[in-house]
Coordinates of C-alpha atoms in Angstrom, one line a residue:
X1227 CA -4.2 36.2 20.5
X1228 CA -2.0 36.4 17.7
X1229 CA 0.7 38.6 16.4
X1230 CA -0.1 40.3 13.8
X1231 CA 3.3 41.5 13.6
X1232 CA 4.8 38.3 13.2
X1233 CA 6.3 37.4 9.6
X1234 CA 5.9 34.3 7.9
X1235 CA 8.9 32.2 8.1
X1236 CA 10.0 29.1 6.6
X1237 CA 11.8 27.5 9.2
X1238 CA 9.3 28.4 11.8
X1239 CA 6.5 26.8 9.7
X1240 CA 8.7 23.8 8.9
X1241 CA 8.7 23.3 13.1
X1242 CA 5.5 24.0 13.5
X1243 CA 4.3 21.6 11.0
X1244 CA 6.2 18.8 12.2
X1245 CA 4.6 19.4 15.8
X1246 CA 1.2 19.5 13.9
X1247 CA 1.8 16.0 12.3
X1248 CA 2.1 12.4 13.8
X1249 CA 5.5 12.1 15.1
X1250 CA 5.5 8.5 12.7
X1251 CA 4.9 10.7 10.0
X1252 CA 6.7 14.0 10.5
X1253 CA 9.9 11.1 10.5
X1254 CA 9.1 10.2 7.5
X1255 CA 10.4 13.7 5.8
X1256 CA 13.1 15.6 5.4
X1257 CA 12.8 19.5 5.7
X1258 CA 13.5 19.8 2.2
X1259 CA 10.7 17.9 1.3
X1260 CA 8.2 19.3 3.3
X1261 CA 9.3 22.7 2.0
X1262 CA 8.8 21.5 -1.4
X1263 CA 5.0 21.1 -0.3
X1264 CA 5.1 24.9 1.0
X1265 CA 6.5 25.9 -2.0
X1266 CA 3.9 24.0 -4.2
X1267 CA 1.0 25.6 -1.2
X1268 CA 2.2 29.3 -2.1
X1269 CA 2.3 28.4 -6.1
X1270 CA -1.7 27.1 -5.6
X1271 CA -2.2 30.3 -3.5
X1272 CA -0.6 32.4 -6.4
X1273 CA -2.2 30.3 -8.8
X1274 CA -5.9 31.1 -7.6
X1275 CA -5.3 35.3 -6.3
X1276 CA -5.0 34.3 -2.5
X1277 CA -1.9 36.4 -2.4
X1278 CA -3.9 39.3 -3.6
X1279 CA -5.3 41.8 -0.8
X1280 CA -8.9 41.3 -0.2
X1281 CA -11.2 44.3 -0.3
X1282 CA -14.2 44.6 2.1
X1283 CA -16.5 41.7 1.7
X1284 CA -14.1 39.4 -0.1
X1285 CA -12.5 39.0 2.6
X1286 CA -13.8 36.6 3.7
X1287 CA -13.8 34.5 1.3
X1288 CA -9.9 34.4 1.6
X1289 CA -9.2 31.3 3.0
X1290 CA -8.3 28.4 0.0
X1291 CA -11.1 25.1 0.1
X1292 CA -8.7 22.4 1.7
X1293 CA -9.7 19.9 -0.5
X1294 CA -9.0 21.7 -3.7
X1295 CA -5.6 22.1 -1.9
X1296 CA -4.9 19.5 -1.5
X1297 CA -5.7 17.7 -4.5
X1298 CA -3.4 20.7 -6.3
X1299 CA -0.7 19.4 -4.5
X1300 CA -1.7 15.8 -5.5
X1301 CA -1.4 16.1 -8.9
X1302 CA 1.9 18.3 -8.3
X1303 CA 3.3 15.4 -7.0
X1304 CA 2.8 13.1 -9.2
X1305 CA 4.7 15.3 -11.7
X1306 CA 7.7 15.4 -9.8
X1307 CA 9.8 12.0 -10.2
X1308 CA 11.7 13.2 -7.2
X1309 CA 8.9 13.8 -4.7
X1310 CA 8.6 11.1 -1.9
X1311 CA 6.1 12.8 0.1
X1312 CA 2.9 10.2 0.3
X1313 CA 0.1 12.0 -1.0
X1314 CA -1.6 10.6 1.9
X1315 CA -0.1 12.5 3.9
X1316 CA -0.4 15.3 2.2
X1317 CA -3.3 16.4 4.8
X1318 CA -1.1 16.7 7.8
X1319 CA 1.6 19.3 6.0
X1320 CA -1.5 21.0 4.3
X1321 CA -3.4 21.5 7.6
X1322 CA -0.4 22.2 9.7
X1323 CA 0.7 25.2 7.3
X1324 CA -2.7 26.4 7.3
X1325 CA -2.5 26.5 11.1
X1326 CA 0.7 27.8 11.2
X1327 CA -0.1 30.8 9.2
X1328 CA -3.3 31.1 11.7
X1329 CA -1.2 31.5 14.6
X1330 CA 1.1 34.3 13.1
X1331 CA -2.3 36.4 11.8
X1332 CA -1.9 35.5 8.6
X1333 CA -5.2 34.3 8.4
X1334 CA -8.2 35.4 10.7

């Protein structure tokens, strides 16, 4: 069971992730740059009131459609000249977050 008491951190998701991913593609990325997807992940979540605490029945209804994600960060990308993340692998970092923040008790 998880933690509840455990606290989101960055360098713990950053490991986590690149456990989650294909090691071919977790190679592929610096740590900077798979942060700059988390960071573009908690703008979405921000963005769309999944940092605001749920009450009773909305919760849940919490957890953000991983598509819609994902196609956020999509777009983000192709905005930023500087990005060299492969939006096709956007999936892995997406679904790896998402899992990491499962296994702290972020999300139940």
């Amino acid at each position: 069971m998880a933690d509840s008491d455990m606290q989101y951190d960055e360098s713990e998701a950053i490991k986590f992730i690149r456990n989650y991913m294909p090691a071919d593609i977790s190679e592929r990325y610096s740590d900077d740059e798979i942060l700059n997807i988390l960071d573009m992940i908690w703008d979405y979540y921000e963005d769309n009131g999944y940092l605001d605490i749920p009450s009773g029945d909305d919760a849940d209804d919490a957890s953000p459609d991983l598509e819609k994600l994902t196609g956020y960060i999509g777009k983000m990308l192709a905005k930023d000249k500087l990005a060299v993340v492969d939006t096709a692998d956007v999936h892995y970092i997406v679904e790896g977050e998402l899992a990491y923040e499962k296994s702290i008790g972020m999300e139940d």
